[in-house]
mmCIF file of C-alpha atoms in Angstrom:
data_model
loop_
_atom_site.group_PDB
_atom_site.id
_atom_site.type_symbol
_atom_site.label_atom_id
_atom_site.label_comp_id
_atom_site.label_asym_id
_atom_site.label_seq_id
_atom_site.Cartn_x
_atom_site.Cartn_y
_atom_site.Cartn_z
ATOM 1 C CA UNK A 21 0.052 0.112 -0.042
ATOM 2 C CA UNK A 22 1.541 3.368 -0.947
ATOM 3 C CA UNK A 23 2.409 5.790 1.735
ATOM 4 C CA UNK A 24 -0.158 8.743 1.775
ATOM 5 C CA UNK A 25 1.297 11.987 0.852
ATOM 6 C CA UNK A 26 -0.504 13.751 3.624
ATOM 7 C CA UNK A 27 1.352 11.477 6.149
ATOM 8 C CA UNK A 28 4.760 12.235 4.472
ATOM 9 C CA UNK A 29 4.148 15.839 4.610
ATOM 10 C CA UNK A 30 3.293 15.621 8.368
ATOM 11 C CA UNK A 31 6.432 13.623 9.394
ATOM 12 C CA UNK A 32 8.547 15.984 7.222
ATOM 13 C CA UNK A 33 7.210 19.106 9.056
ATOM 14 C CA UNK A 34 7.729 17.334 12.457
ATOM 15 C CA UNK A 35 11.377 16.787 11.381
ATOM 16 C CA UNK A 36 11.892 20.240 10.114
ATOM 17 C CA UNK A 37 10.483 21.593 13.141
ATOM 18 C CA UNK A 38 12.985 19.586 15.367
ATOM 19 C CA UNK A 39 16.028 20.344 13.219
ATOM 20 C CA UNK A 40 15.283 24.144 13.516
ATOM 21 C CA UNK A 41 16.093 24.175 17.223
ATOM 22 C CA UNK A 42 18.142 20.969 17.743
ATOM 23 C CA UNK A 43 21.236 21.694 15.357
ATOM 24 C CA UNK A 44 23.426 19.327 13.783
ATOM 25 C CA UNK A 45 21.511 16.104 15.050
ATOM 26 C CA UNK A 46 19.477 15.253 11.920
ATOM 27 C CA UNK A 47 20.218 11.473 12.108
ATOM 28 C CA UNK A 48 19.354 11.442 15.808
ATOM 29 C CA UNK A 49 16.152 13.013 15.110
ATOM 30 C CA UNK A 50 15.304 10.525 12.441
ATOM 31 C CA UNK A 51 16.043 7.772 14.962
ATOM 32 C CA UNK A 52 13.652 9.499 17.450
ATOM 33 C CA UNK A 53 10.958 9.694 15.000
ATOM 34 C CA UNK A 54 11.521 6.100 14.014
ATOM 35 C CA UNK A 55 10.832 5.001 17.521
ATOM 36 C CA UNK A 56 7.797 7.069 17.910
ATOM 37 C CA UNK A 57 6.151 5.787 14.633
ATOM 38 C CA UNK A 58 7.016 2.211 15.463
ATOM 39 C CA UNK A 59 5.241 2.534 18.934
ATOM 40 C CA UNK A 60 8.580 2.088 20.693
ATOM 41 C CA UNK A 61 10.355 3.803 23.500
ATOM 42 C CA UNK A 62 13.826 5.425 23.480
ATOM 43 C CA UNK A 63 16.762 5.535 25.821
ATOM 44 C CA UNK A 64 19.077 8.498 25.180
ATOM 45 C CA UNK A 65 22.608 8.155 26.904
ATOM 46 C CA UNK A 66 24.990 10.985 27.177
ATOM 47 C CA UNK A 67 26.756 13.444 29.272
ATOM 48 C CA UNK A 68 24.702 16.249 30.667
ATOM 49 C CA UNK A 69 23.966 19.387 28.583
ATOM 50 C CA UNK A 70 23.975 17.871 25.193
ATOM 51 C CA UNK A 71 20.324 18.570 24.318
ATOM 52 C CA UNK A 72 18.622 15.389 25.201
ATOM 53 C CA UNK A 73 15.663 16.974 27.125
ATOM 54 C CA UNK A 74 15.491 19.842 24.691
ATOM 55 C CA UNK A 75 15.002 17.292 21.839
ATOM 56 C CA UNK A 76 12.019 15.411 23.670
ATOM 57 C CA UNK A 77 10.336 18.779 24.537
ATOM 58 C CA UNK A 78 10.608 19.928 20.961
ATOM 59 C CA UNK A 79 9.031 16.700 19.762
ATOM 60 C CA UNK A 80 6.084 17.043 22.145
ATOM 61 C CA UNK A 81 5.499 20.547 21.184
ATOM 62 C CA UNK A 82 5.648 19.713 17.485
ATOM 63 C CA UNK A 83 2.893 17.108 18.013
ATOM 64 C CA UNK A 84 0.839 19.303 20.200
ATOM 65 C CA UNK A 85 0.657 16.236 22.703
ATOM 66 C CA UNK A 86 0.466 16.161 26.463
ATOM 67 C CA UNK A 87 4.054 16.129 27.855
ATOM 68 C CA UNK A 88 5.229 15.393 31.498
ATOM 69 C CA UNK A 89 8.846 15.364 32.659
ATOM 70 C CA UNK A 90 9.894 13.495 35.783
ATOM 71 C CA UNK A 91 13.322 14.050 37.208
ATOM 72 C CA UNK A 92 14.594 10.925 38.706
ATOM 73 C CA UNK A 93 16.428 10.545 41.925
ATOM 74 C CA UNK A 94 17.096 8.129 44.706
ATOM 75 C CA UNK A 95 14.198 9.582 46.658
ATOM 76 C CA UNK A 96 11.514 9.316 44.034
ATOM 77 C CA UNK A 97 8.825 6.486 44.657
ATOM 78 C CA UNK A 98 6.994 4.368 42.180
ATOM 79 C CA UNK A 99 3.710 6.174 43.005
ATOM 80 C CA UNK A 100 5.395 9.436 42.082
ATOM 81 C CA UNK A 101 5.312 8.172 38.534
ATOM 82 C CA UNK A 102 2.305 6.015 38.407
ATOM 83 C CA UNK A 103 -0.179 7.849 40.513
ATOM 84 C CA UNK A 104 -1.842 7.112 43.948
ATOM 85 C CA UNK A 105 -5.381 6.534 45.442
ATOM 86 C CA UNK A 106 -6.258 9.214 47.881
ATOM 87 C CA UNK A 107 -9.100 8.922 50.365
ATOM 88 C CA UNK A 108 -11.829 11.591 49.752
ATOM 89 C CA UNK A 109 -13.584 12.376 53.219
ATOM 90 C CA UNK A 110 -16.817 13.752 51.630
ATOM 91 C CA UNK A 111 -17.306 10.981 49.298
ATOM 92 C CA UNK A 112 -16.000 8.346 51.637
ATOM 93 C CA UNK A 113 -13.986 6.521 48.901
ATOM 94 C CA UNK A 114 -10.618 6.407 47.333
ATOM 95 C CA UNK A 115 -10.081 8.475 44.178
ATOM 96 C CA UNK A 116 -7.293 7.828 41.957
ATOM 97 C CA UNK A 117 -4.945 10.757 41.422
ATOM 98 C CA UNK A 118 -3.134 10.191 38.092
ATOM 99 C CA UNK A 119 0.695 10.558 38.044
ATOM 100 C CA UNK A 120 2.714 12.052 35.394
ATOM 101 C CA UNK A 121 2.666 8.875 33.370
ATOM 102 C CA UNK A 122 -0.833 9.763 32.121
ATOM 103 C CA UNK A 123 0.447 11.529 29.142
ATOM 104 C CA UNK A 124 1.474 11.110 25.565
ATOM 105 C CA UNK A 125 5.213 11.910 25.856
ATOM 106 C CA UNK A 126 6.810 11.012 29.250
ATOM 107 C CA UNK A 127 10.294 12.049 29.772
ATOM 108 C CA UNK A 128 12.051 10.144 32.537
ATOM 109 C CA UNK A 129 15.082 12.305 33.010
ATOM 110 C CA UNK A 130 18.307 10.760 34.476
ATOM 111 C CA UNK A 131 16.518 7.363 34.720
ATOM 112 C CA UNK A 132 19.446 5.727 36.260
ATOM 113 C CA UNK A 133 19.581 7.952 39.186
ATOM 114 C CA UNK A 134 16.336 6.379 40.428
ATOM 115 C CA UNK A 135 16.392 3.256 42.495
ATOM 116 C CA UNK A 136 15.742 -0.154 40.929
ATOM 117 C CA UNK A 137 12.277 -0.281 42.734
ATOM 118 C CA UNK A 138 11.183 2.954 41.005
ATOM 119 C CA UNK A 139 12.756 1.843 37.757
ATOM 120 C CA UNK A 140 10.484 -1.378 37.821
ATOM 121 C CA UNK A 141 7.457 0.761 38.164
ATOM 122 C CA UNK A 142 7.944 1.588 34.500
ATOM 123 C CA UNK A 143 7.927 -2.061 33.172
ATOM 124 C CA UNK A 144 4.144 -2.367 33.071
ATOM 125 C CA UNK A 145 3.809 1.062 31.623
ATOM 126 C CA UNK A 146 6.324 0.283 28.708
ATOM 127 C CA UNK A 147 4.921 -3.092 27.920
ATOM 128 C CA UNK A 148 1.198 -3.030 28.641
ATOM 129 C CA UNK A 149 0.600 0.803 28.141
ATOM 130 C CA UNK A 150 -1.307 0.891 31.355
ATOM 131 C CA UNK A 151 -0.731 1.195 35.106
ATOM 132 C CA UNK A 152 -2.199 -1.005 37.968
ATOM 133 C CA UNK A 153 -2.781 1.119 41.299
ATOM 134 C CA UNK A 154 -4.386 -0.699 44.485
ATOM 135 C CA UNK A 155 -5.866 -3.554 42.109
ATOM 136 C CA UNK A 156 -7.288 -1.091 39.525
ATOM 137 C CA UNK A 157 -5.929 -0.962 35.911
ATOM 138 C CA UNK A 158 -5.967 2.223 34.168
ATOM 139 C CA UNK A 159 -5.167 2.660 30.339
ATOM 140 C CA UNK A 160 -2.569 5.331 29.308
ATOM 141 C CA UNK A 161 -3.538 7.864 26.607
ATOM 142 C CA UNK A 162 -2.717 6.796 23.006
ATOM 143 C CA UNK A 163 -0.336 7.335 21.449
ATOM 144 C CA UNK A 164 2.251 6.962 24.437
ATOM 145 C CA UNK A 165 5.999 7.053 24.336
ATOM 146 C CA UNK A 166 8.510 6.809 27.223
ATOM 147 C CA UNK A 167 11.752 8.709 26.430
ATOM 148 C CA UNK A 168 14.350 8.139 29.197
ATOM 149 C CA UNK A 169 17.829 9.809 29.400
ATOM 150 C CA UNK A 170 20.593 8.484 31.447
ATOM 151 C CA UNK A 171 24.099 9.511 32.338
ATOM 152 C CA UNK A 172 27.075 7.179 31.514
ATOM 153 C CA UNK A 173 27.023 4.497 34.240
ATOM 154 C CA UNK A 174 30.417 5.518 35.635
ATOM 155 C CA UNK A 175 28.970 8.796 36.702
ATOM 156 C CA UNK A 176 28.507 9.147 40.529
ATOM 157 C CA UNK A 177 25.271 8.236 41.936
ATOM 158 C CA UNK A 178 23.841 6.219 39.023
ATOM 159 C CA UNK A 179 22.391 2.645 38.923
ATOM 160 C CA UNK A 180 22.441 0.282 36.005
ATOM 161 C CA UNK A 181 19.203 -0.429 34.459
ATOM 162 C CA UNK A 182 18.285 -4.272 34.661
ATOM 163 C CA UNK A 183 18.393 -6.187 31.440
ATOM 164 C CA UNK A 184 14.516 -6.759 31.379
ATOM 165 C CA UNK A 185 13.974 -2.988 31.387
ATOM 166 C CA UNK A 186 16.678 -2.322 28.769
ATOM 167 C CA UNK A 187 14.965 -4.864 26.665
ATOM 168 C CA UNK A 188 11.829 -2.932 26.566
ATOM 169 C CA UNK A 189 13.611 0.171 24.997
ATOM 170 C CA UNK A 190 13.386 -0.216 21.253
ATOM 171 C CA UNK A 191 16.393 1.998 20.656
ATOM 172 C CA UNK A 192 19.365 3.492 22.677
ATOM 173 C CA UNK A 193 21.049 6.459 21.078
ATOM 174 C CA UNK A 194 23.631 8.998 22.121
ATOM 175 C CA UNK A 195 23.686 12.734 21.093
ATOM 176 C CA UNK A 196 27.223 13.473 21.373
ATOM 177 C CA UNK A 197 29.044 16.849 21.448
ATOM 178 C CA UNK A 198 28.395 19.268 18.521
ATOM 179 C CA UNK A 199 31.159 20.200 16.153
ATOM 180 C CA UNK A 200 32.662 23.726 16.278
ATOM 181 C CA UNK A 201 30.479 25.370 13.685
ATOM 182 C CA UNK A 202 27.279 23.858 14.883
ATOM 183 C CA UNK A 203 28.084 25.023 18.480
ATOM 184 C CA UNK A 204 28.762 28.541 17.167
ATOM 185 C CA UNK A 205 25.338 28.633 15.504
ATOM 186 C CA UNK A 206 23.866 27.273 18.679
ATOM 187 C CA UNK A 207 25.165 30.256 20.654
ATOM 188 C CA UNK A 208 23.825 32.732 18.057
ATOM 189 C CA UNK A 209 20.364 31.001 18.151
ATOM 190 C CA UNK A 210 20.202 31.175 22.043
ATOM 191 C CA UNK A 211 21.025 34.814 22.258
ATOM 192 C CA UNK A 212 17.329 35.812 22.535
ATOM 193 C CA UNK A 213 16.137 32.731 24.393
ATOM 194 C CA UNK A 214 15.348 29.110 23.885
ATOM 195 C CA UNK A 215 14.257 28.202 20.422
ATOM 196 C CA UNK A 216 12.068 25.330 21.683
ATOM 197 C CA UNK A 217 9.807 27.746 23.379
ATOM 198 C CA UNK A 218 8.993 29.605 20.009
ATOM 199 C CA UNK A 219 8.006 26.213 18.198
ATOM 200 C CA UNK A 220 4.480 25.747 16.899
ATOM 201 C CA UNK A 221 2.663 22.451 16.565
ATOM 202 C CA UNK A 222 2.784 21.107 13.118
ATOM 203 C CA UNK A 223 0.854 17.837 13.934
ATOM 204 C CA UNK A 224 -1.634 16.307 16.354
ATOM 205 C CA UNK A 225 -2.026 13.008 18.113
ATOM 206 C CA UNK A 226 -4.564 11.715 15.943
ATOM 207 C CA UNK A 227 -2.321 12.146 12.948
ATOM 208 C CA UNK A 228 0.546 10.409 14.836
ATOM 209 C CA UNK A 229 -1.794 7.510 15.612
ATOM 210 C CA UNK A 230 -2.974 7.091 11.882
ATOM 211 C CA UNK A 231 0.697 7.040 10.728
ATOM 212 C CA UNK A 232 1.462 4.376 13.398
ATOM 213 C CA UNK A 233 -1.333 2.218 11.919
ATOM 214 C CA UNK A 234 -0.184 3.042 8.381
ATOM 215 C CA UNK A 235 3.436 1.840 9.182
ATOM 216 C CA UNK A 236 2.115 -1.642 9.964
ATOM 217 C CA UNK A 237 1.332 -2.033 6.425
ATOM 218 C CA UNK A 238 4.851 -1.044 5.061
ATOM 219 C CA UNK A 239 6.080 -4.020 3.023
ATOM 220 C CA UNK A 240 9.140 -6.159 4.301
ATOM 221 C CA UNK A 241 10.340 -8.930 1.858
ATOM 222 C CA UNK A 242 11.083 -12.577 3.154
ATOM 223 C CA UNK A 243 14.605 -12.024 2.025
ATOM 224 C CA UNK A 244 15.073 -8.813 4.277
ATOM 225 C CA UNK A 245 13.332 -10.751 7.163
ATOM 226 C CA UNK A 246 15.736 -13.520 6.994
ATOM 227 C CA UNK A 247 18.595 -11.135 6.815
ATOM 228 C CA UNK A 248 17.155 -9.554 10.111
ATOM 229 C CA UNK A 249 16.792 -12.789 11.717
ATOM 230 C CA UNK A 250 20.367 -13.793 10.866
ATOM 231 C CA UNK A 251 21.782 -10.697 12.557
ATOM 232 C CA UNK A 252 19.731 -11.162 15.706
ATOM 233 C CA UNK A 253 20.470 -14.858 15.988
ATOM 234 C CA UNK A 254 24.263 -14.321 15.364
ATOM 235 C CA UNK A 255 24.260 -12.092 18.511
ATOM 236 C CA UNK A 256 23.306 -15.255 20.571
ATOM 237 C CA UNK A 257 26.175 -17.302 18.893
ATOM 238 C CA UNK A 258 28.846 -14.799 19.073
ATOM 239 C CA UNK A 259 31.653 -16.077 21.470
ATOM 240 C CA UNK A 260 32.231 -12.621 23.111
ATOM 241 C CA UNK A 261 28.388 -12.601 24.097
ATOM 242 C CA UNK A 262 26.963 -14.105 27.187
ATOM 243 C CA UNK A 263 23.293 -13.330 26.473
ATOM 244 C CA UNK A 264 22.217 -12.443 22.907
ATOM 245 C CA UNK A 265 19.288 -10.274 21.595
ATOM 246 C CA UNK A 266 15.782 -11.542 22.460
ATOM 247 C CA UNK A 267 12.741 -12.398 20.244
ATOM 248 C CA UNK A 268 11.588 -8.956 21.364
ATOM 249 C CA UNK A 269 14.655 -7.384 19.732
ATOM 250 C CA UNK A 270 13.625 -9.060 16.375
ATOM 251 C CA UNK A 271 10.224 -7.541 16.565
ATOM 252 C CA UNK A 272 11.581 -4.141 17.473
ATOM 253 C CA UNK A 273 14.186 -4.181 14.566
ATOM 254 C CA UNK A 274 11.425 -5.183 12.102
ATOM 255 C CA UNK A 275 9.016 -2.332 13.198
ATOM 256 C CA UNK A 276 11.782 0.164 13.477
ATOM 257 C CA UNK A 277 12.796 -0.885 9.808
ATOM 258 C CA UNK A 278 9.291 -0.314 8.665
ATOM 259 C CA UNK A 279 9.197 3.090 10.521
ATOM 260 C CA UNK A 280 12.631 4.146 9.060
ATOM 261 C CA UNK A 281 11.532 3.338 5.527
ATOM 262 C CA UNK A 282 8.326 5.393 5.966
ATOM 263 C CA UNK A 283 10.461 8.450 7.152
ATOM 264 C CA UNK A 284 12.602 7.950 3.944
ATOM 265 C CA UNK A 285 9.258 8.145 1.909
ATOM 266 C CA UNK A 286 9.184 4.485 0.928
ATOM 267 C CA UNK A 287 6.509 1.784 1.324
ATOM 268 C CA UNK A 288 9.124 -0.974 1.676
ATOM 269 C CA UNK A 289 12.025 -1.936 3.694
ATOM 270 C CA UNK A 290 15.372 -2.226 2.406
ATOM 271 C CA UNK A 291 18.354 -4.374 3.835
ATOM 272 C CA UNK A 292 20.107 -1.101 4.317
ATOM 273 C CA UNK A 293 17.455 0.170 6.638
ATOM 274 C CA UNK A 294 18.104 -2.950 8.870
ATOM 275 C CA UNK A 295 21.899 -2.472 8.719
ATOM 276 C CA UNK A 296 21.680 1.203 9.721
ATOM 277 C CA UNK A 297 19.245 0.417 12.781
ATOM 278 C CA UNK A 298 20.756 -2.685 14.078
ATOM 279 C CA UNK A 299 23.492 -1.143 16.365
ATOM 280 C CA UNK A 300 20.829 1.197 17.986
ATOM 281 C CA UNK A 301 18.329 -1.669 18.384
ATOM 282 C CA UNK A 302 20.504 -4.488 19.453
ATOM 283 C CA UNK A 303 23.464 -3.249 21.357
ATOM 284 C CA UNK A 304 21.847 -2.429 24.557
ATOM 285 C CA UNK A 305 20.139 -5.814 24.608
ATOM 286 C CA UNK A 306 23.360 -7.766 24.467
ATOM 287 C CA UNK A 307 25.125 -8.907 27.622
ATOM 288 C CA UNK A 308 28.848 -9.384 27.241
ATOM 289 C CA UNK A 309 31.033 -11.970 28.925
ATOM 290 C CA UNK A 310 33.242 -10.694 31.821
ATOM 291 C CA UNK A 311 36.317 -11.682 29.846
ATOM 292 C CA UNK A 312 35.152 -9.830 26.740
ATOM 293 C CA UNK A 313 34.696 -6.733 28.811
ATOM 294 C CA UNK A 314 38.167 -7.114 30.260
ATOM 295 C CA UNK A 315 39.527 -7.151 26.721
ATOM 296 C CA UNK A 316 37.565 -3.962 26.098
ATOM 297 C CA UNK A 317 35.118 -5.571 23.595
ATOM 298 C CA UNK A 318 31.764 -3.981 23.681
ATOM 299 C CA UNK A 319 28.286 -4.767 22.395
ATOM 300 C CA UNK A 320 28.581 -2.007 19.655
ATOM 301 C CA UNK A 321 31.781 -3.584 18.185
ATOM 302 C CA UNK A 322 30.004 -7.071 18.290
ATOM 303 C CA UNK A 323 27.064 -5.678 16.314
ATOM 304 C CA UNK A 324 29.308 -4.139 13.788
ATOM 305 C CA UNK A 325 31.322 -7.348 13.387
ATOM 306 C CA UNK A 326 28.174 -9.515 12.856
ATOM 307 C CA UNK A 327 26.882 -6.737 10.165
ATOM 308 C CA UNK A 328 30.290 -7.255 8.404
ATOM 309 C CA UNK A 329 29.895 -11.130 8.320
ATOM 310 C CA UNK A 330 26.219 -11.541 7.399
ATOM 311 C CA UNK A 331 25.510 -11.696 3.899
ATOM 312 C CA UNK A 332 23.206 -8.803 2.472
ATOM 313 C CA UNK A 333 20.539 -10.087 0.145
ATOM 314 C CA UNK A 334 20.648 -8.636 -3.312
ATOM 315 C CA UNK A 335 17.747 -8.834 -5.882
ATOM 316 C CA UNK A 336 19.012 -9.626 -9.209
ATOM 317 C CA UNK A 337 16.853 -8.259 -12.193
ATOM 318 C CA UNK A 338 16.794 -9.937 -15.462
#
């Protein structure tokens, strides 16, 4: 089914909006939109001050969606995120007071500064798209996306996210420092205030939900699916890896490939889409052997090594 021109114009407008205030990060913006349209969640790891929070805020403003930000720290409780039941004396019953999770875009800032108990409160939110408080289940608004930022794990006062939670993030990306020319333009741009505050909505949540449905119909050939599976299964057999990517990773990579093809204005997935996205979808899901870590072999290098070894399918025209 061909991609509708209206949807392409909408996603292009969102992308332009983000690039106008987040300079020099066009590819990272594409990855963020890929996770959004594939109905996934994203983890952004980098040092403070590289624009992680601003990019998520700009995304929410561009879509005119509800946006909440939670600043994680060791004192925050699970109920501070999910909500709590409060007794109402006049009505003589408990009323549910929704937490910040009842939104379209939830930013969990510095998620690895929260304790593991609070981090686990997000597991149901990420997978089931609902919260359970005092035995009552409440559905989240649709669409919903969790965007989490974290400092590098060797920073003071940080906790490593458990493997089960990392596996629920569709992608993990890094912003990185800007080059000199981009940083100079950044200073000029911020002389009169924050550019993100001047952004105007160019889409609405109904349009985002419709695009998410449209992406499910993006075509992926069996040969591309086999290529995807060979990459994922190779992570489970690599000698440096203790625990390879899960079947959830295969599903995430397929959906991300469809969304990325959509952003590139195609209604079919190419092997190159899978190759581009694999490091961002798979690396954080791989657990390395202790001896591999001692040899400075990391998950990113393992995925790159696998991509070099797995044969890329090529269609021959006659």
